[in-house]
Short mmCIF file of C-alpha atoms in Angstrom, two decimals:
data_model
loop_
_atom_site.label_atom_id
_atom_site.label_comp_id
_atom_site.label_asym_id
_atom_site.label_seq_id
_atom_site.Cartn_x
_atom_site.Cartn_y
_atom_site.Cartn_z
CA GLU H 1080 9.25 -9.05 -14.66
CA VAL H 1081 7.97 -6.97 -11.76
CA GLN H 1082 6.37 -9.07 -9.08
CA LEU H 1083 4.67 -7.95 -5.89
CA VAL H 1084 3.37 -10.63 -3.47
CA GLU H 1085 1.31 -9.58 -0.48
CA SER H 1086 0.76 -11.62 2.71
CA GLY H 1087 -0.36 -11.17 6.20
CA GLY H 1088 -4.08 -10.44 5.81
CA GLY H 1089 -6.69 -12.12 7.94
CA LEU H 1090 -9.63 -11.78 10.25
CA VAL H 1091 -9.24 -9.62 13.36
CA GLN H 1092 -11.50 -8.00 15.91
CA ALA H 1093 -11.93 -4.21 16.00
CA GLY H 1094 -9.04 -2.70 17.90
CA GLY H 1095 -6.70 -5.44 16.83
CA SER H 1096 -3.56 -5.37 14.68
CA LEU H 1097 -2.14 -7.01 11.58
CA ARG H 1098 1.09 -6.62 9.66
CA LEU H 1099 0.92 -6.86 5.87
CA SER H 1100 4.04 -7.69 3.95
CA CYS H 1101 4.90 -7.11 0.30
CA ALA H 1102 7.74 -9.04 -1.32
CA ALA H 1103 9.05 -7.16 -4.35
CA SER H 1104 11.16 -8.50 -7.21
CA GLY H 1105 12.09 -7.83 -10.81
CA PHE H 1106 13.05 -4.15 -10.45
CA ALA H 1107 15.60 -1.93 -8.71
CA PHE H 1108 13.86 -1.70 -5.36
CA GLU H 1109 15.44 1.61 -4.24
CA ASP H 1110 14.61 3.35 -7.50
CA TRP H 1111 10.86 2.90 -7.07
CA ALA H 1112 8.13 4.02 -4.67
CA ILE H 1113 5.95 1.38 -3.05
CA GLY H 1114 2.47 1.86 -1.82
CA TRP H 1115 -0.55 0.21 -0.28
CA PHE H 1116 -4.07 0.55 -1.67
CA ARG H 1117 -7.26 -1.00 -0.59
CA GLN H 1118 -10.66 -1.75 -2.11
CA ALA H 1119 -13.77 -2.50 -0.10
CA PRO H 1120 -16.78 -4.22 -1.71
CA GLY H 1121 -18.76 -1.79 -3.80
CA LYS H 1122 -16.16 0.97 -3.37
CA GLU H 1123 -13.43 2.38 -5.50
CA ARG H 1124 -9.83 1.55 -4.75
CA GLU H 1125 -8.15 4.13 -2.49
CA GLY H 1126 -4.57 4.87 -1.64
CA VAL H 1127 -3.64 4.10 1.92
CA SER H 1128 0.09 4.79 2.25
CA CYS H 1129 3.28 4.96 0.25
CA ILE H 1130 6.99 5.09 0.83
CA THR H 1131 9.88 6.36 -1.25
CA THR H 1132 12.33 3.55 -0.63
CA SER H 1133 15.43 5.60 -1.46
CA ASN H 1134 14.88 8.18 1.31
CA GLY H 1135 12.17 6.67 3.56
CA GLU H 1136 9.64 9.45 3.01
CA THR H 1137 6.19 8.21 3.88
CA TYR H 1138 2.66 9.39 3.17
CA TYR H 1139 -0.71 8.38 4.58
CA THR H 1140 -4.29 9.01 3.79
CA ASP H 1141 -6.03 10.90 6.60
CA SER H 1142 -8.21 8.00 7.74
CA VAL H 1143 -5.21 5.86 8.73
CA LYS H 1144 -2.81 8.45 10.10
CA GLY H 1145 -1.67 7.47 13.60
CA ARG H 1146 -2.91 3.92 13.15
CA PHE H 1147 -0.98 2.54 10.19
CA THR H 1148 2.77 2.52 9.64
CA ILE H 1149 4.56 1.79 6.41
CA SER H 1150 8.17 0.69 6.34
CA SER H 1151 10.64 -0.90 3.99
CA ASP H 1152 13.66 -3.16 4.16
CA SER H 1153 15.87 -2.67 1.12
CA ALA H 1154 18.05 -5.61 2.04
CA LYS H 1155 15.13 -7.92 1.72
CA ASN H 1156 13.16 -5.98 -0.92
CA MET H 1157 10.27 -5.92 1.43
CA VAL H 1158 7.62 -3.35 2.29
CA TYR H 1159 5.41 -3.59 5.35
CA LEU H 1160 2.22 -2.04 6.51
CA GLN H 1161 1.51 -2.32 10.25
CA LEU H 1162 -2.21 -1.87 10.90
CA ASN H 1163 -3.13 -0.96 14.49
CA ALA H 1164 -6.42 0.05 16.07
CA LEU H 1165 -8.30 -1.60 13.25
CA LYS H 1166 -11.88 -0.57 12.58
CA PRO H 1167 -14.61 -2.42 10.70
CA GLU H 1168 -14.33 0.22 7.94
CA ASP H 1169 -10.75 -0.89 7.27
CA THR H 1170 -12.12 -4.12 5.87
CA ALA H 1171 -10.93 -4.43 2.26
CA VAL H 1172 -8.57 -6.13 -0.08
CA TYR H 1173 -5.26 -4.55 0.41
CA TYR H 1174 -2.93 -4.28 -2.57
CA CYS H 1175 0.77 -3.56 -2.86
CA ALA H 1176 1.75 -1.27 -5.70
CA ALA H 1177 4.97 -0.03 -7.21
CA ALA H 1178 5.68 2.97 -9.34
CA PHE H 1179 8.91 4.53 -10.71
CA ASN H 1180 7.48 7.99 -10.07
CA PRO H 1181 6.99 8.51 -6.27
CA HIS H 1182 4.84 11.62 -6.99
CA LEU H 1183 2.28 9.42 -8.69
CA LEU H 1184 1.74 7.23 -5.61
CA ARG H 1185 1.74 10.28 -3.37
CA ALA H 1186 -1.01 11.84 -5.51
CA LEU H 1187 -3.13 8.74 -5.44
CA VAL H 1188 -2.76 8.47 -1.61
CA ALA H 1189 -3.81 12.09 -1.39
CA GLY H 1190 -6.88 11.33 -3.43
CA VAL H 1191 -5.75 13.41 -6.46
CA VAL H 1192 -7.21 12.28 -9.81
CA VAL H 1193 -4.27 11.37 -12.11
CA PRO H 1194 -4.34 10.62 -15.87
CA HIS H 1195 -5.39 7.05 -16.74
CA GLU H 1196 -2.16 6.49 -18.67
CA SER H 1197 -0.19 7.24 -15.49
CA VAL H 1198 -2.20 4.70 -13.44
CA GLN H 1199 -1.49 2.11 -16.08
CA SER H 1200 2.20 2.41 -15.36
CA ILE H 1201 1.68 1.14 -11.76
CA GLN H 1202 2.51 -2.45 -11.01
CA TRP H 1203 0.08 -4.30 -8.68
CA GLY H 1204 0.13 -7.32 -6.43
CA GLN H 1205 -2.71 -9.81 -6.22
CA GLY H 1206 -4.05 -8.43 -2.92
CA THR H 1207 -4.62 -9.77 0.54
CA GLN H 1208 -7.93 -9.73 2.45
CA VAL H 1209 -8.24 -7.89 5.69
CA THR H 1210 -11.45 -8.30 7.60
CA VAL H 1211 -12.20 -6.43 10.79
CA SER H 1212 -15.13 -7.66 12.86
CA SER H 1213 -17.09 -5.40 15.23
#
């Protein structure tokens, strides 16, 4: 059974930093791509970043480029998202996601609309709240 468990969220002032962690289990870690998504109240879920764990390729949505960094540790089956220079508009529930097809997560991070049946193949964590105060 695929399991993704996020941690590291919290309340931080604007300009501050947080590091989110995603503990993955139940699948061959290096065969999958892992990503971070977020959903703010009243808004649709958006892709933030993803990493292809086999080769380290990373992708970011434009609004977080230069501020967020995704990384992975295959020895620990962990994926991290370092959040720096946080802004109030970064406030959201952040979800870890895993997909066998790295192109799927890349497309979602880029904002491309993908078929519903493809999105259904993504595995999700339970989310961790990030709140940035002004």
